[in-house]
Amino acid sequence: MKKRIIAIPMSKEAQHRLDYDECLNGDLKEYNLTENEFSELLDIGFFQDINNSLGVIISDYESEEIVGDKLHLLESFMENYIKNHKDILGRVPNLNKPKRALF
């Protein structure tokens, strides 16, 4: 089973430490996606849609960081996407409004 994590740095300093793999306790809010959750997101086209909307490459074999201006695009994307897929995306806490970055 692959490990899939959504990580949200809680501060600019935490984001910097994450870049160097030096995170402290409390630096990140993490959500471990289960295989079922990942499959559901894949099946509804979530990753393809987010890749197209934000110009990123998130897939089964790629990780991505979403920072800067792309965070605003992500927030708008998620507001619309959650309306149509509350049953799936509503279970993933903090995904719709990351403060600084999303990894």
Tab-separated table of C-alpha atoms in Angstrom:
chain	number	residue	atom	x	y	z
A	1	MET	CA	0.000	0.000	0.000
A	2	LYS	CA	1.389	3.390	-1.009
A	3	LYS	CA	1.505	6.191	1.501
A	4	ARG	CA	-0.324	9.282	0.279
A	5	ILE	CA	-0.291	12.359	2.474
A	6	ILE	CA	-1.727	15.829	2.126
A	7	ALA	CA	0.506	18.129	4.174
A	8	ILE	CA	-0.327	21.738	5.014
A	9	PRO	CA	2.414	23.858	6.639
A	10	MET	CA	1.016	25.931	9.502
A	11	SER	CA	3.384	28.885	9.049
A	12	LYS	CA	5.885	30.357	6.630
A	13	GLU	CA	8.664	29.055	8.885
A	14	ALA	CA	7.119	25.575	8.821
A	15	GLN	CA	7.027	25.724	5.033
A	16	HIS	CA	10.725	26.618	4.998
A	17	ARG	CA	11.570	23.734	7.351
A	18	LEU	CA	9.517	21.374	5.175
A	19	ASP	CA	11.626	22.373	2.173
A	20	TYR	CA	14.666	21.087	4.074
A	21	ASP	CA	12.946	18.095	5.717
A	22	GLU	CA	13.451	19.662	9.165
A	23	CYS	CA	9.858	19.939	10.399
A	24	LEU	CA	9.110	20.251	14.089
A	25	ASN	CA	6.088	18.840	15.905
A	26	GLY	CA	3.070	20.962	15.053
A	27	ASP	CA	4.563	22.387	11.840
A	28	LEU	CA	2.190	20.467	9.587
A	29	LYS	CA	-1.417	19.424	9.445
A	30	GLU	CA	-1.297	16.078	7.706
A	31	TYR	CA	-4.024	13.923	6.298
A	32	ASN	CA	-3.252	10.364	5.234
A	33	LEU	CA	-5.398	9.402	2.275
A	34	THR	CA	-6.625	5.833	2.405
A	35	GLU	CA	-6.463	3.699	-0.720
A	36	ASN	CA	-10.244	4.021	-1.039
A	37	GLU	CA	-10.162	7.819	-0.726
A	38	PHE	CA	-7.376	8.076	-3.277
A	39	SER	CA	-9.240	5.770	-5.663
A	40	GLU	CA	-12.461	7.748	-5.244
A	41	LEU	CA	-10.654	11.017	-5.990
A	42	LEU	CA	-8.994	9.423	-8.994
A	43	ASP	CA	-12.310	8.015	-10.243
A	44	ILE	CA	-14.121	11.380	-10.119
A	45	GLY	CA	-11.276	13.001	-12.056
A	46	PHE	CA	-10.169	15.189	-9.145
A	47	PHE	CA	-6.448	14.957	-9.837
A	48	GLN	CA	-6.834	15.503	-13.572
A	49	ASP	CA	-9.113	18.499	-12.976
A	50	ILE	CA	-6.794	20.068	-10.409
A	51	ASN	CA	-3.797	19.487	-12.694
A	52	ASN	CA	-5.585	21.209	-15.573
A	53	SER	CA	-6.838	24.096	-13.428
A	54	LEU	CA	-3.579	24.824	-11.622
A	55	GLY	CA	-0.983	23.692	-14.145
A	56	VAL	CA	0.492	21.097	-11.786
A	57	ILE	CA	1.176	17.376	-12.077
A	58	ILE	CA	-0.336	15.334	-9.265
A	59	SER	CA	-0.654	11.638	-9.989
A	60	ASP	CA	-0.013	8.226	-8.547
A	61	TYR	CA	3.694	8.712	-9.260
A	62	GLU	CA	4.133	12.474	-8.844
A	63	SER	CA	3.954	14.780	-5.856
A	64	GLU	CA	3.485	18.495	-6.122
A	65	GLU	CA	3.595	21.579	-3.976
A	66	ILE	CA	1.015	24.294	-4.357
A	67	VAL	CA	2.266	27.669	-3.147
A	68	GLY	CA	1.933	31.387	-3.865
A	69	ASP	CA	-0.663	32.469	-6.406
A	70	LYS	CA	-1.685	28.879	-7.051
A	71	LEU	CA	-3.121	28.748	-3.516
A	72	HIS	CA	-5.751	31.309	-4.524
A	73	LEU	CA	-6.555	29.246	-7.605
A	74	LEU	CA	-6.778	26.138	-5.421
A	75	GLU	CA	-9.177	27.822	-3.005
A	76	SER	CA	-11.492	28.848	-5.835
A	77	PHE	CA	-11.202	25.413	-7.459
A	78	MET	CA	-12.001	23.632	-4.188
A	79	GLU	CA	-15.013	25.827	-3.388
A	80	ASN	CA	-16.591	24.789	-6.673
A	81	TYR	CA	-15.427	21.174	-6.562
A	82	ILE	CA	-16.631	20.541	-3.017
A	83	LYS	CA	-20.147	21.664	-3.961
A	84	ASN	CA	-20.348	18.797	-6.436
A	85	HIS	CA	-18.442	16.180	-4.405
A	86	LYS	CA	-19.168	16.883	-0.718
A	87	ASP	CA	-19.485	13.185	0.017
A	88	ILE	CA	-15.830	12.568	-0.831
A	89	LEU	CA	-14.033	15.879	-0.345
A	90	GLY	CA	-15.893	16.779	2.830
A	91	ARG	CA	-14.004	13.988	4.612
A	92	VAL	CA	-10.587	15.523	3.906
A	93	PRO	CA	-10.086	18.256	6.536
A	94	ASN	CA	-8.405	21.576	5.690
A	95	LEU	CA	-8.118	20.789	1.995
A	96	ASN	CA	-10.354	23.597	0.866
A	97	LYS	CA	-8.574	26.472	2.640
A	98	PRO	CA	-4.851	25.891	3.104
A	99	LYS	CA	-3.168	28.939	4.622
A	100	ARG	CA	0.321	28.922	3.126
A	101	ALA	CA	0.929	25.884	0.954
A	102	LEU	CA	-0.258	22.405	0.147
A	103	PHE	CA	2.085	19.445	-0.428
